[in-house]
CSV table of C-alpha atoms in Angstrom, one decimal:
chain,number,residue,atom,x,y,z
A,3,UNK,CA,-26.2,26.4,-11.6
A,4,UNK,CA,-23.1,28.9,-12.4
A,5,UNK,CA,-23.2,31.7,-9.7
A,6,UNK,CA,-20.5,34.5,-10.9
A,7,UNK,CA,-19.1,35.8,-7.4
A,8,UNK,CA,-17.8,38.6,-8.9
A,9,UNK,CA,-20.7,40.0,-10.7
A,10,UNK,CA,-22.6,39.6,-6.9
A,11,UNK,CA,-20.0,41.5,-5.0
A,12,UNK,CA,-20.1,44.3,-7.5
A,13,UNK,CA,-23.5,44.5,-7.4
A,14,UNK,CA,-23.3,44.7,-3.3
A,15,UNK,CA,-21.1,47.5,-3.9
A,16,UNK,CA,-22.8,49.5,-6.2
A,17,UNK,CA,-26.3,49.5,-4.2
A,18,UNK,CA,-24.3,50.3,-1.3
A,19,UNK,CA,-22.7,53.2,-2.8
A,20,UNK,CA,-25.9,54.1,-5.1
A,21,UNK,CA,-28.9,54.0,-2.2
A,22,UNK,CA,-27.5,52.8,1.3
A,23,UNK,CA,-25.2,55.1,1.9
A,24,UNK,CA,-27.8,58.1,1.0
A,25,UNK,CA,-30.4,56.1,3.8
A,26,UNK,CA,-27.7,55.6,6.6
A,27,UNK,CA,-28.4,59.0,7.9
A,28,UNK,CA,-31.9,58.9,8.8
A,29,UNK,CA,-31.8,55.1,9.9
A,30,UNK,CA,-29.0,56.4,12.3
A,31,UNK,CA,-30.8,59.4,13.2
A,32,UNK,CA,-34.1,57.7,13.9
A,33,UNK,CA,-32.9,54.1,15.5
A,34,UNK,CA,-34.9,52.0,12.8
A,35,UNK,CA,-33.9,49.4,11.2
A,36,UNK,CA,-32.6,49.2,7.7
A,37,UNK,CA,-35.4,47.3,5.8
A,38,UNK,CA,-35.3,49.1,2.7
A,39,UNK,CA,-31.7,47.9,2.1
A,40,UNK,CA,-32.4,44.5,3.2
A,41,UNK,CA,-35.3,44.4,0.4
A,42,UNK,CA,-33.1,45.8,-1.9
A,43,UNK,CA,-30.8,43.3,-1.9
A,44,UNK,CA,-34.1,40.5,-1.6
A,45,UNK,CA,-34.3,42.2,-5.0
A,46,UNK,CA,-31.5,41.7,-6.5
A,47,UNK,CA,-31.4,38.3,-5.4
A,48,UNK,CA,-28.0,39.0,-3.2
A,49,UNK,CA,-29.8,38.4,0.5
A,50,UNK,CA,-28.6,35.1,0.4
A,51,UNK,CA,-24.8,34.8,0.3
A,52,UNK,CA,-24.7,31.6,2.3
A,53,UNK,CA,-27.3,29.5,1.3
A,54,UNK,CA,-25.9,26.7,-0.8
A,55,UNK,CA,-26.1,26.7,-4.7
A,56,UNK,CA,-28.3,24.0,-4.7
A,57,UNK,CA,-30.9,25.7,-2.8
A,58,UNK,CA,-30.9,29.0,-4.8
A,59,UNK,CA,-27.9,30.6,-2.7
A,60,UNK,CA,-24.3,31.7,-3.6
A,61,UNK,CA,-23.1,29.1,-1.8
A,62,UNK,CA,-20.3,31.6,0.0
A,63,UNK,CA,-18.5,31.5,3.5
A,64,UNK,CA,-16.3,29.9,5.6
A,65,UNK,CA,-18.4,26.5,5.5
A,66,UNK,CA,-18.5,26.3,2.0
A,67,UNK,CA,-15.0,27.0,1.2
A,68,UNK,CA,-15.6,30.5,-0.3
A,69,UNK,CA,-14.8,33.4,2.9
A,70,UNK,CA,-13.2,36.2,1.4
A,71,UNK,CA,-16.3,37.3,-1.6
A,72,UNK,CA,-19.0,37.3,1.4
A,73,UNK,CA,-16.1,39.5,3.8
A,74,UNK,CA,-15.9,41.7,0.9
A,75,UNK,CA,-19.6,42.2,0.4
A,76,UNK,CA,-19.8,43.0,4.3
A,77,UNK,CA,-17.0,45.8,4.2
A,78,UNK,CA,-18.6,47.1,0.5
A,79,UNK,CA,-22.0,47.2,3.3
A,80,UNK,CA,-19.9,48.9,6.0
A,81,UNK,CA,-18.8,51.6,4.0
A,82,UNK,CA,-22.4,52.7,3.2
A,83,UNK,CA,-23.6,51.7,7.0
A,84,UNK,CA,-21.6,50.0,9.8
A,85,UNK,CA,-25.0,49.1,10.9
A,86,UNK,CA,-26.4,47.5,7.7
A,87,UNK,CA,-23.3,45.5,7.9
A,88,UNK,CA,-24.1,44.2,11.5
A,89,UNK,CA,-27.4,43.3,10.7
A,90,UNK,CA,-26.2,41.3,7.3
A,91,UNK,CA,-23.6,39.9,9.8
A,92,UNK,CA,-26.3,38.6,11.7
A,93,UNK,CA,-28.5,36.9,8.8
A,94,UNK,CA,-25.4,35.5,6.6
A,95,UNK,CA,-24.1,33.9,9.7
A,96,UNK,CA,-27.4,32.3,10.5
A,97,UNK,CA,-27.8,31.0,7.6
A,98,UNK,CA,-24.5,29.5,7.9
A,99,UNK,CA,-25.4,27.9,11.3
A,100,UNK,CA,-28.8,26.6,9.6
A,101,UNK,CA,-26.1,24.9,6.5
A,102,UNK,CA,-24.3,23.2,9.0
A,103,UNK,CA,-26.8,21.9,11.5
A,104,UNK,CA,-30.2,21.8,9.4
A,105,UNK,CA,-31.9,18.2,8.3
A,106,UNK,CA,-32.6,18.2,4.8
A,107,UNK,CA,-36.5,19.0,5.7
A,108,UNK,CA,-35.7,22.0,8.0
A,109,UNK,CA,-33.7,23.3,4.8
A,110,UNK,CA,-35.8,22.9,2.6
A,111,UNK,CA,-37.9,25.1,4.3
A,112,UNK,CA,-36.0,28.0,5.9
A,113,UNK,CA,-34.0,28.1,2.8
A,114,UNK,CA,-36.5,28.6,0.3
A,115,UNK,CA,-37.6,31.4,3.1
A,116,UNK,CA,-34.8,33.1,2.2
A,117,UNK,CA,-34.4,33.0,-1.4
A,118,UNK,CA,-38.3,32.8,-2.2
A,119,UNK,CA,-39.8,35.6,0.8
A,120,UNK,CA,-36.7,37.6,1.5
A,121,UNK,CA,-37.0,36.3,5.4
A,122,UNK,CA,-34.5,37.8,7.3
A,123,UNK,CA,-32.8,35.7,10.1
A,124,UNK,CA,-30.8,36.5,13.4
A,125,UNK,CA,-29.1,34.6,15.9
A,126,UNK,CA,-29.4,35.6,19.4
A,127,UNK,CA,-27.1,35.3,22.9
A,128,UNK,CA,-27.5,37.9,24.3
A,129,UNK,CA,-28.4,37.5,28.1
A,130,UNK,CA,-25.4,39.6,29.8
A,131,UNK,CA,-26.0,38.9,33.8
A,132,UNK,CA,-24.5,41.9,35.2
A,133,UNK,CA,-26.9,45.2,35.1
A,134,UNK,CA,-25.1,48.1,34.6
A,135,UNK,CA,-24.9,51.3,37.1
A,136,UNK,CA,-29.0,52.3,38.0
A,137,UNK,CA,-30.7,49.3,36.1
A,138,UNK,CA,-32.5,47.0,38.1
A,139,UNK,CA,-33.3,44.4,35.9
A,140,UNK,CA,-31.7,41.3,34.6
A,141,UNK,CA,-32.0,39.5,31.1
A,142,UNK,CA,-32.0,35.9,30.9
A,143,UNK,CA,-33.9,33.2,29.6
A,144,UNK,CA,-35.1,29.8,30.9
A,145,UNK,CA,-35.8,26.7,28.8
A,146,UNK,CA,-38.2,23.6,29.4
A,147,UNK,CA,-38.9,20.8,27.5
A,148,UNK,CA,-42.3,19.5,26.5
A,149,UNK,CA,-44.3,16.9,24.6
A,150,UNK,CA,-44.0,19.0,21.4
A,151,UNK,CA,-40.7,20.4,21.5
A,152,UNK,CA,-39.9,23.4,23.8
A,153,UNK,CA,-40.8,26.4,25.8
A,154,UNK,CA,-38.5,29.7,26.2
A,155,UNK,CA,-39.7,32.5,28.7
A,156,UNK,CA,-37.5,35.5,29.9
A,157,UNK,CA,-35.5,37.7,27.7
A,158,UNK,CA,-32.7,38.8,25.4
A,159,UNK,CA,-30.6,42.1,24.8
A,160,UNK,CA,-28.9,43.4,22.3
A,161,UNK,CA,-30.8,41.8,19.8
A,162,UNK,CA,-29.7,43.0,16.8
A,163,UNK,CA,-32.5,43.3,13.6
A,164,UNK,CA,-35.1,42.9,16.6
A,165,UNK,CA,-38.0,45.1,14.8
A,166,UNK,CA,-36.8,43.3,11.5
A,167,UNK,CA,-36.1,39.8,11.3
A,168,UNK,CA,-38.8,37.4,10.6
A,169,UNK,CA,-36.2,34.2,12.6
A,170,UNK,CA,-34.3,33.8,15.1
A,171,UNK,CA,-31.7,31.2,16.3
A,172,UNK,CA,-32.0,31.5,19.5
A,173,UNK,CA,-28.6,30.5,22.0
A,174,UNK,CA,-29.9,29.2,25.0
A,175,UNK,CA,-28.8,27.3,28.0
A,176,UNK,CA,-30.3,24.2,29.6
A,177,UNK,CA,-28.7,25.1,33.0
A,178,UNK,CA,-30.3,28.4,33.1
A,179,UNK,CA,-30.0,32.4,32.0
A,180,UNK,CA,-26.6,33.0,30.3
A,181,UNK,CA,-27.5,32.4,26.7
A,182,UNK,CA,-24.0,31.2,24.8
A,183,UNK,CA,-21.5,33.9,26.1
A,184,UNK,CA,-22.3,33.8,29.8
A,185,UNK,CA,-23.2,30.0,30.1
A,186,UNK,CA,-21.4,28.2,32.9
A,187,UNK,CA,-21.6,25.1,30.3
A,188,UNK,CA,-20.6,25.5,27.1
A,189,UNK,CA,-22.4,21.3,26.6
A,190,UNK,CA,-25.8,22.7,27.7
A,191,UNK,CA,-25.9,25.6,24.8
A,192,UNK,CA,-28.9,24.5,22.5
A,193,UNK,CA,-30.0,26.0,19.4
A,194,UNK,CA,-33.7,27.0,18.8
A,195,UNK,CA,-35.0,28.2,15.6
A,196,UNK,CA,-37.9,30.6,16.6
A,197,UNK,CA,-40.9,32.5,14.4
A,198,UNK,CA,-40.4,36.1,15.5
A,199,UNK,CA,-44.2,36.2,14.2
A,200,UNK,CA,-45.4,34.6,17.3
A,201,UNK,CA,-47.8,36.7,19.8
A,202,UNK,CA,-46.0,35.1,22.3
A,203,UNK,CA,-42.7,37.6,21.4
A,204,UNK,CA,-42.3,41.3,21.6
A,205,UNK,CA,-39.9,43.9,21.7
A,206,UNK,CA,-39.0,46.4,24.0
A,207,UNK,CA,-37.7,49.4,22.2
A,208,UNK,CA,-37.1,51.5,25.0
A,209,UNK,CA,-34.0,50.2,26.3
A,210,UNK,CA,-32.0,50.7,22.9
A,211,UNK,CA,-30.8,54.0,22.8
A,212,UNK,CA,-27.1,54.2,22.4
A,213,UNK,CA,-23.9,56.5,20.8
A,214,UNK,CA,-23.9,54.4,17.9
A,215,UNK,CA,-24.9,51.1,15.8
A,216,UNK,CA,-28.2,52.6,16.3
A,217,UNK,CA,-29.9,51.3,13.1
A,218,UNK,CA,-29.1,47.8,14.0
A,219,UNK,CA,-32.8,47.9,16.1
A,220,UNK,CA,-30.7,45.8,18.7
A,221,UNK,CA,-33.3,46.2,21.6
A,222,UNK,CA,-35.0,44.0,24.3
A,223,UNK,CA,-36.7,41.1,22.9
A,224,UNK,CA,-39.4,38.9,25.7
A,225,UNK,CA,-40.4,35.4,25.3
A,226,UNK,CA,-43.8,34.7,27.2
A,227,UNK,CA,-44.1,30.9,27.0
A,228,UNK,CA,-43.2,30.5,23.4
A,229,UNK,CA,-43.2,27.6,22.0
A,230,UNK,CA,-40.7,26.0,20.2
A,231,UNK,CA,-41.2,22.9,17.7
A,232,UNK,CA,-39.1,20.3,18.4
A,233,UNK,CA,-38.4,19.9,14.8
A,234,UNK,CA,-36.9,23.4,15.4
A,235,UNK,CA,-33.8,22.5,17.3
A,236,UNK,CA,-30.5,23.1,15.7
A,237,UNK,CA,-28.0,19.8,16.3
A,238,UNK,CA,-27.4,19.0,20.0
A,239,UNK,CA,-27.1,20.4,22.7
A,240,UNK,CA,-23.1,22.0,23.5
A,241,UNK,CA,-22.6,21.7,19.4
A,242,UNK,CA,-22.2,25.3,18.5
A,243,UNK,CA,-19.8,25.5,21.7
A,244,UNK,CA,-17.8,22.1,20.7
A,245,UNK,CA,-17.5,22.6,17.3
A,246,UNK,CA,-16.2,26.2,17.8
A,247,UNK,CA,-19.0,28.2,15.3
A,248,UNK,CA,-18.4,31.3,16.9
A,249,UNK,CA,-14.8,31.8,16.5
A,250,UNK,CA,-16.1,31.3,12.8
A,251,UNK,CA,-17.9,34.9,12.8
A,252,UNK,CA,-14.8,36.7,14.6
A,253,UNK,CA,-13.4,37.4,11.3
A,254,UNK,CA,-15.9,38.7,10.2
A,255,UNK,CA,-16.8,41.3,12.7
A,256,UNK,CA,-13.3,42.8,11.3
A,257,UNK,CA,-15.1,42.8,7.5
A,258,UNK,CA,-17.3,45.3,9.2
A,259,UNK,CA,-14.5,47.5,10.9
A,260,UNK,CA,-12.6,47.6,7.6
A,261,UNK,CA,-15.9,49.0,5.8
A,262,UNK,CA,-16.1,51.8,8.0
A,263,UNK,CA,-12.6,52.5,8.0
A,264,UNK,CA,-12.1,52.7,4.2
A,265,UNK,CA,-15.5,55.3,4.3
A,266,UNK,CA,-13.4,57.6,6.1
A,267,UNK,CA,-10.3,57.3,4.2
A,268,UNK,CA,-12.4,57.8,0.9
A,269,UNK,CA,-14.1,61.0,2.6
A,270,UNK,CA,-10.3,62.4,3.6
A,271,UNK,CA,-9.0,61.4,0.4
A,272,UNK,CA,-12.4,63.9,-1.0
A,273,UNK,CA,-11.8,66.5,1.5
A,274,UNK,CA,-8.0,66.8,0.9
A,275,UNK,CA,-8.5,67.5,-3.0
A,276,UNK,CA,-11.4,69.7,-2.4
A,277,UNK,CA,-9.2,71.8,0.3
A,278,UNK,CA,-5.8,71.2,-1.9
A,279,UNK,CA,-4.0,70.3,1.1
A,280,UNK,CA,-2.1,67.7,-0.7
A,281,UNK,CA,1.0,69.5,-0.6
A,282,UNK,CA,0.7,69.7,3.2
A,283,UNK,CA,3.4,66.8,4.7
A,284,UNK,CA,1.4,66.2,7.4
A,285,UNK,CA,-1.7,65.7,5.4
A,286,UNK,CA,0.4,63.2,3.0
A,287,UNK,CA,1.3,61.2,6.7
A,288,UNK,CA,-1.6,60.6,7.7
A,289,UNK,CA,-2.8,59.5,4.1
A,290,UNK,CA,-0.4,57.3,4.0
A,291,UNK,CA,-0.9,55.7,7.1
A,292,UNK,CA,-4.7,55.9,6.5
A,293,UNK,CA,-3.8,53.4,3.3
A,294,UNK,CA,-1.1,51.1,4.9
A,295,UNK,CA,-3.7,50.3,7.7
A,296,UNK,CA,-6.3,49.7,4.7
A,297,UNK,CA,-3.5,47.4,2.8
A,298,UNK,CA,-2.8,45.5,5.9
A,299,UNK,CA,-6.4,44.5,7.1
A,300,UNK,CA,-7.3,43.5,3.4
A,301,UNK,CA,-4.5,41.3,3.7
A,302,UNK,CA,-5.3,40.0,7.3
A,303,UNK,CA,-8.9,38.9,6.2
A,304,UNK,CA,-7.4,37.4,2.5
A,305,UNK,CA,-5.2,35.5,5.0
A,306,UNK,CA,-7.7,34.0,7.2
A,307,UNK,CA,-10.1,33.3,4.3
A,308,UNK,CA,-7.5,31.1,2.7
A,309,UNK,CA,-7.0,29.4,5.8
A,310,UNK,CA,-10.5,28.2,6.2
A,311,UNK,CA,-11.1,27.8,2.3
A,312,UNK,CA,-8.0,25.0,2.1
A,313,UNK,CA,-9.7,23.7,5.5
A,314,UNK,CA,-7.6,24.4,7.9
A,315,UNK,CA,-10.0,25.1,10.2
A,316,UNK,CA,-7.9,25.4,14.0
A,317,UNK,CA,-5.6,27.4,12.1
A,318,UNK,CA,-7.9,30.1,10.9
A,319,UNK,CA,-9.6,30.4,14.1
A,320,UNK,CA,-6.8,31.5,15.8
A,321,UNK,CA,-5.8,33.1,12.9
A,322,UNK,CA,-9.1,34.5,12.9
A,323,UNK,CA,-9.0,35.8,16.8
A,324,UNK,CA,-5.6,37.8,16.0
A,325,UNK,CA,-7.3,39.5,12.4
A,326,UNK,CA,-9.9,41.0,14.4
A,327,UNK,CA,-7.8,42.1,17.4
A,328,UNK,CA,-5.3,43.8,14.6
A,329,UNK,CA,-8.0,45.1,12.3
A,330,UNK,CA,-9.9,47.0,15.4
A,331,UNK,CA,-6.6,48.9,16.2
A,332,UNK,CA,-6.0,49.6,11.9
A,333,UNK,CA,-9.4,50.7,11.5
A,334,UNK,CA,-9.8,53.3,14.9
A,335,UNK,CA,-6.6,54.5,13.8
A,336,UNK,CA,-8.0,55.2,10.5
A,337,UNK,CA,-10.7,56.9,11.5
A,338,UNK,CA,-8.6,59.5,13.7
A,339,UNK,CA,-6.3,60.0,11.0
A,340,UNK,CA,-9.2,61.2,8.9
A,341,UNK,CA,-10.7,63.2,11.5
A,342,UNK,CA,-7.2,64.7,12.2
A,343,UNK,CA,-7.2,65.6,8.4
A,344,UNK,CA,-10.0,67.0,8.1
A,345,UNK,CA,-10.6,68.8,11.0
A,346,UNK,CA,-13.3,69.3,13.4
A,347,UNK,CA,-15.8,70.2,10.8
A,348,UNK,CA,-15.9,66.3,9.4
A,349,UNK,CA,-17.6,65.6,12.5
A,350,UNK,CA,-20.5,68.4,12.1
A,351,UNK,CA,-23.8,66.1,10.5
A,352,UNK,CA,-24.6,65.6,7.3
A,353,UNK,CA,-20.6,64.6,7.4
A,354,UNK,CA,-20.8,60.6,7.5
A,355,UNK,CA,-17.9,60.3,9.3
A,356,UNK,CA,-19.7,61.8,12.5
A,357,UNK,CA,-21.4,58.7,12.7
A,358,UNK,CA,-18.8,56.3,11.5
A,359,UNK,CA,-16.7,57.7,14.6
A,360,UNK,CA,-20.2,56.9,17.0
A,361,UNK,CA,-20.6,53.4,14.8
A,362,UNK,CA,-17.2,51.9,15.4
A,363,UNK,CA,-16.6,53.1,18.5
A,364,UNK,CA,-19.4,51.4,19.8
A,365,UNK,CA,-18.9,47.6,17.8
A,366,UNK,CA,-15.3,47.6,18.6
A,367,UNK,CA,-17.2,46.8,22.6
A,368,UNK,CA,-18.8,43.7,20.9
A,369,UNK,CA,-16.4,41.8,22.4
A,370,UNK,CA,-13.3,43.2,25.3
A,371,UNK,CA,-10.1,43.9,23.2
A,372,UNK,CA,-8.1,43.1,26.8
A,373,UNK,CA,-9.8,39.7,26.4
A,374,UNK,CA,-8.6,39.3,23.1
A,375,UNK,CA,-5.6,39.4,22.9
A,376,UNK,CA,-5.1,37.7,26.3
A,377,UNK,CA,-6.6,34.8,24.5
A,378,UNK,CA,-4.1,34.8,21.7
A,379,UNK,CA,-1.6,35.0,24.6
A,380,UNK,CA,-2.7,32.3,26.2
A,381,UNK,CA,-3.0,30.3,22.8
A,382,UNK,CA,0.6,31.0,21.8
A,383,UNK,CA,1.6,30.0,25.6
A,384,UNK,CA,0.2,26.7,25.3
A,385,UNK,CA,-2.6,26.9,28.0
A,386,UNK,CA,-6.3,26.7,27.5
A,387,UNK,CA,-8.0,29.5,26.0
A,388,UNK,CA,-11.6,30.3,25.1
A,389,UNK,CA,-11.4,31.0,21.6
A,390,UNK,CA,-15.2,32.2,21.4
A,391,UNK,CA,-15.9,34.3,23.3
A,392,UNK,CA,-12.2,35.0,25.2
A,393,UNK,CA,-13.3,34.1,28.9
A,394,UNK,CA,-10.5,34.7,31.2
């Protein structure tokens, strides 16, 4: 089977650009999440980037030697909906997880899942174990094995696509609540496909109700004695930890940030021929440096794709870290520079870049920029660093 990469990113772009972007508003405005895009792209046959060609996929991302197509289709998504993007984060990279640790019979049947049902898949840490000022209670989740496989009870937040998705891989920790990024172990991190179908799970929207990244549903999900097949477990447990998958996604966090940025420097670019302020040298400034930060992430991600596509694997993770440190900075200062540009009236709704300012403001916090580059310190000094998820 011959899949023509090109023809699929161009495809991405144009439904973006054709329908997303026109639905981003009311997504945003209401907190729900973006199921009519997902279909769409079910539709077109383009909701499943990372399933291999063998099994009806396009066979792209950083396990199959083929990064920078499926980072363009996410910043192409971005531009329409930082959101959308976060929540096709969130499926592509599951699916890469389910390539790389799947048996042949658990691919067979998640895959076709995919490419046959349009199932939408997630994957699941979060279990943060500090409440923040006025909130009681804690998230967390407890495992236990049984004859048939497993039980999870307890609960997750900041579940992204939590009113959406049909799976979830679910990061949990043998030693207790933690999930992947607060685990004291990184060896007792286990992987757990689960049926988001189950009566056994339900979602809390109340919780979710932030500045931004509102469409991305990410609210509180509970597990009340769900069961768990044991044919349902992803590799062993401390694999996704050992083998480093999550410094495999960094990268492509800073896909999404370069989407959003280049939606704001198109709507400046708009604005500043409208208002013929193109003669103004301020106005050409901050253009210009609106477009060198634009050049300089492209080339950050084409960098780190490369890296992981020849298979140079430590090298692009660390590559990878320092991308989406740099790429944060380029794409917030973007998004002032169009503001400045512009005025204060590009942030008065419908404008999108009211909620592009909201959207990206808010991911950036996915993970603590301090943290970062710390950890590329530390890399560059020699000493032992935590390249997923930049511990201190």
């Amino acid at each position: 089977m011959t899949v023509d990469i090109d023809k699929a990113v161009t495809q991405v772009a144009e439904l973006a650009r054709d329908r997303f972007a026109d639905r981003a508003g009311e997504y945003d405005r209401d907190a729900t999440f973006p199921a009519a895009d997902l279909d769409d792209l079910f539709a077109a046959g383009l909701n499943a980037p990372t399933v291999p060609v063998e099994h009806g996929g396009l066979g792209l991302g950083p396990l199959r030697g083929d990064a920078y197509p499926l980072w363009l289709m996410t910043t192409e998504l971005a531009k329409a909906d930082l959101s959308l993007a976060r929540c096709w984060e969130g499926h592509t990279n599951s699916l890469v997880l389910l390539d790389a640790f799947a048996t042949g019979e658990q691919r067979e049947r998640w895959f076709e899942g995919v490419v046959r049902r349009g199932e939408k898949w997630v994957a699941w840490s979060g279990e943060p174990q500090a409440p923040k000022p006025g909130e009681a209670r804690r998230f967390g989740t407890a495992v236990a094995r049984t004859a048939d496989g497993w039980v999870v009870d307890g609960s997750k937040a900041f579940a992204t696509s939590a009113t959406g998705a049909d799976w979830a891989i679910l990061l949990v920790s043998l030693a207790g609540p933690g999930g992947a990024r607060h685990a004291a172990a990184g060896d007792s991190v286990l992987l757990l496909a689960c049926d988001l179908r189950h009566p056994s799970v339900t979602v809390d929207t109340s919780w979710w109700d932030p500045v931004g990244m509102r469409a991305t549903a990410s609210h509180v999900v509970h597990f009340d004695h769900t069961p768990i097949e044991g044919a349902w477990q992803l590799g062993e447990p401390g694999d996704y930890i050992r083998q480093g998958w999550q410094s495999a996604f960094i990268p492509h966090y800073a896909a999404s940030f370069l989407g959003a940025a280049q939606a704001a420097y198109d709507y400046a670019l708009r604005y500043v021929e409208r208002q013929d302020k193109g003669g103004d040298p301020y106005v050409q400034q901050r253009v210009g440096g609106m477009l060198v930060a634009l050049d300089t992430a492209r080339l950050w991600l084409a960098h780190v794709a490369r890296l992981w596509d020849e298979g140079h694997a430590e090298e692009a993770r660390l590559a990878g870290t320092r991308a989406r440190h740099v790429v944060e900075h380029l794409a917030l200062s973007t998004v002032d520079h169009c503001i400045r540009t512009c005025g204060a009236r590009s942030l008065v709704r419908p404008s999108p870049v009211e909620r592009i300012l909201r959207d990206l403001t808010f991911y950036v916090r996915h993970d603590n920029d301090d943290h970062i580059l710390a950890t590329i310190g530390r890399g560059a000094l020699g000493r032992h660093h935590d390249a997923s998820f930049f511990k201190p």
